[in-house]
CSV table of C-alpha atoms in Angstrom, one decimal:
chain,number,residue,atom,x,y,z
G,20,UNK,CA,-25.1,71.9,44.2
G,21,UNK,CA,-27.0,68.7,44.4
G,22,UNK,CA,-25.1,65.7,44.8
G,23,UNK,CA,-26.2,62.2,45.6
G,24,UNK,CA,-24.3,60.3,48.6
G,25,UNK,CA,-21.7,57.6,48.0
G,26,UNK,CA,-23.2,54.4,47.8
G,27,UNK,CA,-20.8,51.4,49.3
G,28,UNK,CA,-21.5,48.1,47.9
G,29,UNK,CA,-19.7,45.0,49.4
G,30,UNK,CA,-20.5,41.8,47.7
G,31,UNK,CA,-18.9,38.3,47.8
G,32,UNK,CA,-18.9,36.2,44.2
G,33,UNK,CA,-17.7,32.6,43.5
G,34,UNK,CA,-17.0,31.5,40.0
G,35,UNK,CA,-16.2,27.8,38.7
G,36,UNK,CA,-13.4,27.3,36.4
G,37,UNK,CA,-14.8,27.1,32.6
G,38,UNK,CA,-14.3,24.3,30.5
G,39,UNK,CA,-11.7,25.7,28.3
G,40,UNK,CA,-9.5,26.6,31.5
G,41,UNK,CA,-10.0,23.1,32.9
G,42,UNK,CA,-9.5,21.2,29.4
G,43,UNK,CA,-7.6,23.1,27.2
G,44,UNK,CA,-4.8,21.4,25.2
G,45,UNK,CA,-1.7,21.1,27.3
G,46,UNK,CA,1.8,21.8,25.5
G,47,UNK,CA,5.1,21.4,26.4
G,48,UNK,CA,7.4,24.3,24.3
G,49,UNK,CA,11.0,23.7,24.2
G,50,UNK,CA,13.0,27.1,24.7
G,51,UNK,CA,16.1,28.8,25.2
G,52,UNK,CA,16.8,29.3,28.9
G,53,UNK,CA,17.6,32.8,28.3
G,54,UNK,CA,14.3,33.8,26.9
G,55,UNK,CA,12.9,33.1,30.4
G,56,UNK,CA,15.7,34.8,32.3
G,57,UNK,CA,18.1,32.0,32.7
G,58,UNK,CA,21.7,33.5,33.2
G,59,UNK,CA,24.8,31.5,33.8
G,60,UNK,CA,23.9,28.6,31.8
G,61,UNK,CA,25.9,27.1,29.3
G,62,UNK,CA,25.3,28.2,25.8
G,63,UNK,CA,22.1,26.4,24.4
G,64,UNK,CA,20.7,25.3,27.8
G,65,UNK,CA,17.0,25.1,27.2
G,66,UNK,CA,13.8,24.8,29.1
G,67,UNK,CA,10.5,23.0,29.0
G,68,UNK,CA,7.5,25.7,29.2
G,69,UNK,CA,4.2,23.9,29.9
G,70,UNK,CA,1.2,25.8,29.8
G,71,UNK,CA,-2.8,24.8,29.0
G,72,UNK,CA,-5.7,23.8,31.3
G,73,UNK,CA,-5.9,22.0,34.5
G,74,UNK,CA,-8.8,19.8,35.0
G,75,UNK,CA,-8.7,20.1,39.0
G,76,UNK,CA,-9.0,23.7,39.1
G,77,UNK,CA,-10.9,25.1,42.4
G,78,UNK,CA,-13.6,27.8,42.1
G,79,UNK,CA,-12.1,31.2,42.8
G,80,UNK,CA,-13.8,33.8,45.3
G,81,UNK,CA,-13.9,37.5,45.2
G,82,UNK,CA,-14.7,40.4,47.6
G,83,UNK,CA,-15.8,43.5,46.0
G,84,UNK,CA,-16.3,46.9,47.1
G,85,UNK,CA,-17.5,50.0,45.4
G,86,UNK,CA,-18.5,53.4,46.1
G,87,UNK,CA,-20.0,56.1,44.0
G,88,UNK,CA,-20.9,59.8,43.8
G,89,UNK,CA,-22.7,61.8,41.7
G,90,UNK,CA,-22.9,65.8,41.5
G,91,UNK,CA,-24.6,68.7,39.4
G,92,UNK,CA,-23.7,72.1,40.7
G,93,UNK,CA,-27.0,74.3,40.9
G,94,UNK,CA,-24.7,77.3,39.8
G,95,UNK,CA,-23.3,75.7,36.5
G,96,UNK,CA,-26.6,73.9,34.8
G,97,UNK,CA,-25.8,71.3,32.6
G,98,UNK,CA,-22.8,70.2,34.4
G,99,UNK,CA,-22.4,66.5,36.0
G,100,UNK,CA,-19.7,64.9,37.6
G,101,UNK,CA,-19.7,61.1,38.7
G,102,UNK,CA,-16.9,59.3,40.7
G,103,UNK,CA,-16.7,55.6,41.5
G,104,UNK,CA,-14.2,53.8,43.6
G,105,UNK,CA,-13.7,50.1,43.3
G,106,UNK,CA,-11.8,47.2,45.1
G,107,UNK,CA,-11.8,43.4,44.3
G,108,UNK,CA,-10.0,41.2,46.1
G,109,UNK,CA,-9.5,37.5,44.8
G,110,UNK,CA,-8.8,34.1,46.5
G,111,UNK,CA,-7.9,31.3,44.6
G,112,UNK,CA,-7.8,33.5,41.1
G,113,UNK,CA,-8.1,31.4,38.2
G,114,UNK,CA,-5.3,33.0,36.0
G,115,UNK,CA,-1.9,32.3,34.2
G,116,UNK,CA,0.3,32.0,37.0
G,117,UNK,CA,3.4,33.5,35.6
G,118,UNK,CA,2.3,37.2,34.7
G,119,UNK,CA,5.8,37.8,33.4
G,120,UNK,CA,6.8,34.9,31.4
G,121,UNK,CA,10.5,36.1,30.5
G,122,UNK,CA,11.2,36.4,34.2
G,123,UNK,CA,10.3,32.8,35.0
G,124,UNK,CA,13.8,31.8,36.1
G,125,UNK,CA,15.1,35.2,37.5
G,126,UNK,CA,11.9,36.4,39.7
G,127,UNK,CA,11.8,34.6,43.1
G,128,UNK,CA,7.6,35.2,42.9
G,129,UNK,CA,7.6,32.3,40.5
G,130,UNK,CA,10.0,29.8,42.4
G,131,UNK,CA,7.2,27.4,43.3
G,132,UNK,CA,6.5,26.9,39.7
G,133,UNK,CA,10.1,26.0,38.5
G,134,UNK,CA,11.8,22.6,38.9
G,135,UNK,CA,15.5,23.3,38.4
G,136,UNK,CA,17.6,20.6,37.2
G,137,UNK,CA,14.7,18.1,36.5
G,138,UNK,CA,15.5,14.6,36.9
G,139,UNK,CA,15.1,12.0,33.8
G,140,UNK,CA,11.4,11.1,35.4
G,141,UNK,CA,10.6,14.4,35.6
G,142,UNK,CA,11.7,15.3,32.2
G,143,UNK,CA,9.6,12.1,30.7
G,144,UNK,CA,6.5,13.1,33.2
G,145,UNK,CA,6.6,16.7,31.7
G,146,UNK,CA,6.2,15.7,28.0
G,147,UNK,CA,4.0,12.4,28.4
G,148,UNK,CA,0.5,13.0,26.7
G,149,UNK,CA,1.6,16.8,26.0
G,150,UNK,CA,1.9,18.2,22.6
G,151,UNK,CA,5.7,19.1,22.3
G,152,UNK,CA,6.5,22.3,20.4
G,153,UNK,CA,9.9,24.2,19.6
G,154,UNK,CA,10.6,27.8,20.0
G,155,UNK,CA,13.9,28.9,18.6
G,156,UNK,CA,15.0,25.3,19.4
G,157,UNK,CA,15.7,22.4,16.6
G,158,UNK,CA,15.0,19.8,18.6
G,159,UNK,CA,14.5,18.3,22.6
G,160,UNK,CA,17.9,17.2,23.8
G,161,UNK,CA,17.0,16.0,27.8
G,162,UNK,CA,20.4,16.7,28.5
G,163,UNK,CA,20.3,20.7,27.8
G,164,UNK,CA,17.2,21.1,29.6
G,165,UNK,CA,17.8,23.2,33.0
G,166,UNK,CA,14.1,23.7,34.2
G,167,UNK,CA,10.7,22.7,33.9
G,168,UNK,CA,8.3,25.9,34.2
G,169,UNK,CA,4.7,25.2,34.9
G,170,UNK,CA,2.8,27.7,33.9
G,171,UNK,CA,-0.9,26.2,32.9
G,172,UNK,CA,-3.9,27.7,34.1
G,173,UNK,CA,-3.8,27.8,37.9
G,174,UNK,CA,-5.6,28.9,41.0
G,175,UNK,CA,-3.3,32.1,42.4
G,176,UNK,CA,-2.7,32.5,45.9
G,177,UNK,CA,-4.3,36.4,45.7
G,178,UNK,CA,-4.9,39.2,43.0
G,179,UNK,CA,-5.8,42.7,44.0
G,180,UNK,CA,-7.6,45.3,41.7
G,181,UNK,CA,-8.4,48.6,42.7
G,182,UNK,CA,-9.3,51.8,40.9
G,183,UNK,CA,-11.4,55.1,40.1
G,184,UNK,CA,-13.4,55.8,37.2
G,185,UNK,CA,-14.4,59.7,36.9
G,186,UNK,CA,-16.5,61.2,34.6
G,187,UNK,CA,-17.1,64.8,33.9
G,188,UNK,CA,-19.7,66.0,31.3
G,189,UNK,CA,-21.0,69.5,30.3
G,190,UNK,CA,-23.9,70.6,27.8
G,191,UNK,CA,-25.1,73.7,26.9
G,192,UNK,CA,-28.2,75.0,24.4
G,193,UNK,CA,-26.8,77.9,22.3
G,194,UNK,CA,-29.9,79.0,20.7
G,195,UNK,CA,-30.4,78.7,17.1
G,196,UNK,CA,-27.2,77.2,16.9
G,197,UNK,CA,-28.1,74.1,18.3
G,198,UNK,CA,-26.2,72.4,21.7
G,199,UNK,CA,-22.6,71.7,22.5
G,200,UNK,CA,-21.3,69.6,24.9
G,201,UNK,CA,-18.0,68.3,26.2
G,202,UNK,CA,-17.2,65.0,28.2
G,203,UNK,CA,-14.4,63.5,30.0
G,204,UNK,CA,-13.9,60.1,31.6
G,205,UNK,CA,-10.8,58.4,32.9
G,206,UNK,CA,-10.1,55.5,34.6
G,207,UNK,CA,-6.8,54.9,37.3
G,208,UNK,CA,-6.4,51.1,37.7
G,209,UNK,CA,-3.9,49.3,40.0
G,210,UNK,CA,-3.5,45.7,40.0
G,211,UNK,CA,-1.3,42.8,41.5
G,212,UNK,CA,-1.0,39.1,41.7
G,213,UNK,CA,0.4,36.8,44.5
G,214,UNK,CA,1.3,33.4,43.1
G,215,UNK,CA,1.4,31.5,46.3
G,216,UNK,CA,0.7,32.5,50.1
G,217,UNK,CA,3.6,34.2,51.2
G,218,UNK,CA,5.3,35.1,48.2
G,219,UNK,CA,6.0,38.7,46.8
G,220,UNK,CA,3.4,40.5,44.7
G,221,UNK,CA,4.2,41.1,41.1
G,222,UNK,CA,2.5,44.3,39.6
G,223,UNK,CA,-0.1,44.1,36.6
G,224,UNK,CA,-1.6,47.1,35.7
G,225,UNK,CA,1.0,49.3,34.1
G,226,UNK,CA,2.9,46.5,32.5
G,227,UNK,CA,3.1,44.9,28.9
G,228,UNK,CA,0.0,43.0,28.0
G,229,UNK,CA,-1.6,44.3,31.1
G,230,UNK,CA,-4.5,47.3,31.5
G,231,UNK,CA,-2.5,50.8,31.9
G,232,UNK,CA,-2.7,52.8,34.8
G,233,UNK,CA,-4.1,55.3,33.1
G,234,UNK,CA,-6.9,55.6,30.2
G,235,UNK,CA,-8.6,58.9,29.5
G,236,UNK,CA,-11.1,59.9,26.6
G,237,UNK,CA,-12.3,63.5,26.1
G,238,UNK,CA,-14.8,64.7,23.7
G,239,UNK,CA,-16.6,67.8,22.2
G,240,UNK,CA,-19.8,67.8,20.2
G,241,UNK,CA,-21.9,70.0,18.4
G,242,UNK,CA,-25.7,69.0,17.7
G,243,UNK,CA,-28.2,70.8,15.5
G,244,UNK,CA,-31.6,68.7,14.7
G,245,UNK,CA,-30.6,66.4,11.9
G,246,UNK,CA,-26.6,67.1,12.3
G,247,UNK,CA,-24.1,65.8,14.6
G,248,UNK,CA,-20.3,66.6,14.5
G,249,UNK,CA,-18.2,64.9,17.2
G,250,UNK,CA,-14.4,64.8,18.0
G,251,UNK,CA,-12.6,63.0,21.0
G,252,UNK,CA,-9.1,62.5,21.9
G,253,UNK,CA,-8.0,59.3,23.7
G,254,UNK,CA,-5.1,58.5,25.9
G,255,UNK,CA,-3.5,55.3,27.0
G,256,UNK,CA,-0.8,55.5,29.4
G,257,UNK,CA,2.8,54.2,29.1
G,258,UNK,CA,3.7,51.0,30.2
G,259,UNK,CA,6.7,49.0,31.4
G,260,UNK,CA,7.8,46.3,29.5
G,261,UNK,CA,9.0,44.0,32.2
G,262,UNK,CA,10.3,41.1,30.1
G,263,UNK,CA,13.9,42.7,30.0
G,264,UNK,CA,15.9,43.6,33.2
G,265,UNK,CA,15.6,46.9,33.9
G,266,UNK,CA,12.3,47.2,32.5
G,267,UNK,CA,11.8,49.3,29.1
G,268,UNK,CA,9.3,51.7,28.9
G,269,UNK,CA,6.8,51.8,26.5
G,270,UNK,CA,5.7,55.5,25.4
G,271,UNK,CA,2.0,56.5,25.9
G,272,UNK,CA,-0.5,57.2,23.0
G,273,UNK,CA,-2.7,59.6,21.9
G,274,UNK,CA,-5.1,59.5,19.4
G,275,UNK,CA,-8.1,61.3,17.6
G,276,UNK,CA,-11.4,60.1,16.2
G,277,UNK,CA,-14.0,62.2,14.3
G,278,UNK,CA,-17.6,61.7,13.4
G,279,UNK,CA,-20.1,63.6,11.5
G,280,UNK,CA,-23.9,62.1,11.3
G,281,UNK,CA,-26.7,63.7,9.2
G,282,UNK,CA,-30.3,63.0,9.1
G,283,UNK,CA,-32.4,63.9,6.0
G,284,UNK,CA,-35.3,64.7,8.2
G,285,UNK,CA,-37.5,65.0,4.9
G,286,UNK,CA,-41.2,63.5,4.9
G,287,UNK,CA,-41.0,62.1,1.7
G,288,UNK,CA,-39.2,61.3,-1.5
G,289,UNK,CA,-36.5,58.6,-1.8
G,290,UNK,CA,-34.2,60.6,0.9
G,291,UNK,CA,-37.0,59.6,3.5
G,292,UNK,CA,-35.4,57.9,6.5
G,293,UNK,CA,-31.9,58.4,5.2
G,294,UNK,CA,-28.7,58.7,7.6
G,295,UNK,CA,-25.1,59.1,6.1
G,296,UNK,CA,-22.4,58.7,8.9
G,297,UNK,CA,-18.8,59.4,8.1
G,298,UNK,CA,-16.1,59.0,10.6
G,299,UNK,CA,-12.2,58.8,11.2
G,300,UNK,CA,-10.6,56.8,13.6
G,301,UNK,CA,-7.1,57.5,14.6
G,302,UNK,CA,-7.5,61.2,12.5
G,303,UNK,CA,-3.3,61.6,12.5
G,304,UNK,CA,-2.5,57.9,11.6
G,305,UNK,CA,-0.6,57.3,14.8
G,306,UNK,CA,1.4,54.0,15.0
G,307,UNK,CA,1.3,52.1,18.3
G,308,UNK,CA,4.0,52.6,20.5
G,309,UNK,CA,7.2,50.3,19.7
G,310,UNK,CA,8.2,47.4,22.0
G,311,UNK,CA,11.1,45.2,21.6
G,312,UNK,CA,9.7,41.6,20.2
G,313,UNK,CA,10.9,38.8,22.2
G,314,UNK,CA,10.5,36.3,19.4
G,315,UNK,CA,10.4,36.7,15.8
G,316,UNK,CA,6.7,35.7,15.4
G,317,UNK,CA,5.6,38.5,18.3
G,318,UNK,CA,4.6,41.8,17.1
G,319,UNK,CA,6.9,45.1,18.0
G,320,UNK,CA,4.1,46.6,19.8
G,321,UNK,CA,1.6,45.5,22.7
G,322,UNK,CA,-1.2,43.7,20.6
G,323,UNK,CA,-3.5,43.8,23.9
G,324,UNK,CA,-3.3,47.8,24.4
G,325,UNK,CA,-3.0,49.1,21.0
G,326,UNK,CA,-4.4,48.7,17.4
G,327,UNK,CA,-2.0,47.9,14.4
G,328,UNK,CA,-4.7,49.5,12.3
G,329,UNK,CA,-3.8,53.1,11.6
G,330,UNK,CA,-6.5,55.9,10.1
G,331,UNK,CA,-9.6,54.2,9.4
G,332,UNK,CA,-12.2,56.1,7.4
G,333,UNK,CA,-15.5,54.9,7.1
G,334,UNK,CA,-19.0,56.0,5.4
G,335,UNK,CA,-22.2,54.7,6.1
G,336,UNK,CA,-25.5,55.1,4.6
G,337,UNK,CA,-28.8,53.7,6.4
G,338,UNK,CA,-32.4,54.0,5.2
G,339,UNK,CA,-35.6,53.1,7.0
G,340,UNK,CA,-38.7,52.5,5.3
């Protein structure tokens, strides 16, 4: 077996905040306290939820470590295995600090971003110069505001990301019948975030609107001069919907794609240089896994990880001169 040695690589990087992160319009949204994890407040109690950019953001710093290995066994020609391990540690990570807005008032990790029982002066400062919006609340009544939540883009204390990428590929010629190839690629990911030094970490990977812990894609293809037929299976792992307590589970999703490509391979005539590609994404028309909507405007699925487009059929024809 031939194997390349692991190649560890360490690097340190620095990145300044973008203009959007600094100067994005700041808004103050009046919401019911119950939508942000508030419990025990009088009916109709609200919060001021502030979001948008911050001009005084510091540069974020990252320490990255990666290692890779590849193997091609001599006893099985055509097989190649690759693996990459990575770890990234951020300091002063530029991010939206409250990863789970529905826990703003209930999760101790966000306590430093919440002002409880705000004074009239604090309420006035919270809305000064900011666009005031309403979510499920008809008007702004300062006497009903029980908290100010600062969820503007900020420098969080730390963020950690680590994982493994693995790919397996095997190809074999089958004589006059052409060539077949099988492949499998997968990623396992863990990530968590700390808002301020000394506070508890909040899990990111594997929770709603964040990458899942597992993603897998396997495929099988057959190729003959002029024609390629391929099929692939895509797996997106389950997620925890942390907007509720206890967290609800969002099911994993598996979809199938197919494609057929044919090149005419003729030397003359109108068909010279013509390629035809037929493909179907989400062959079995799988709907995205259901998740409970927090608001009427929210889709009932995780739009960051799943698509609402069902079966999608396409036919393309191209010609070269």
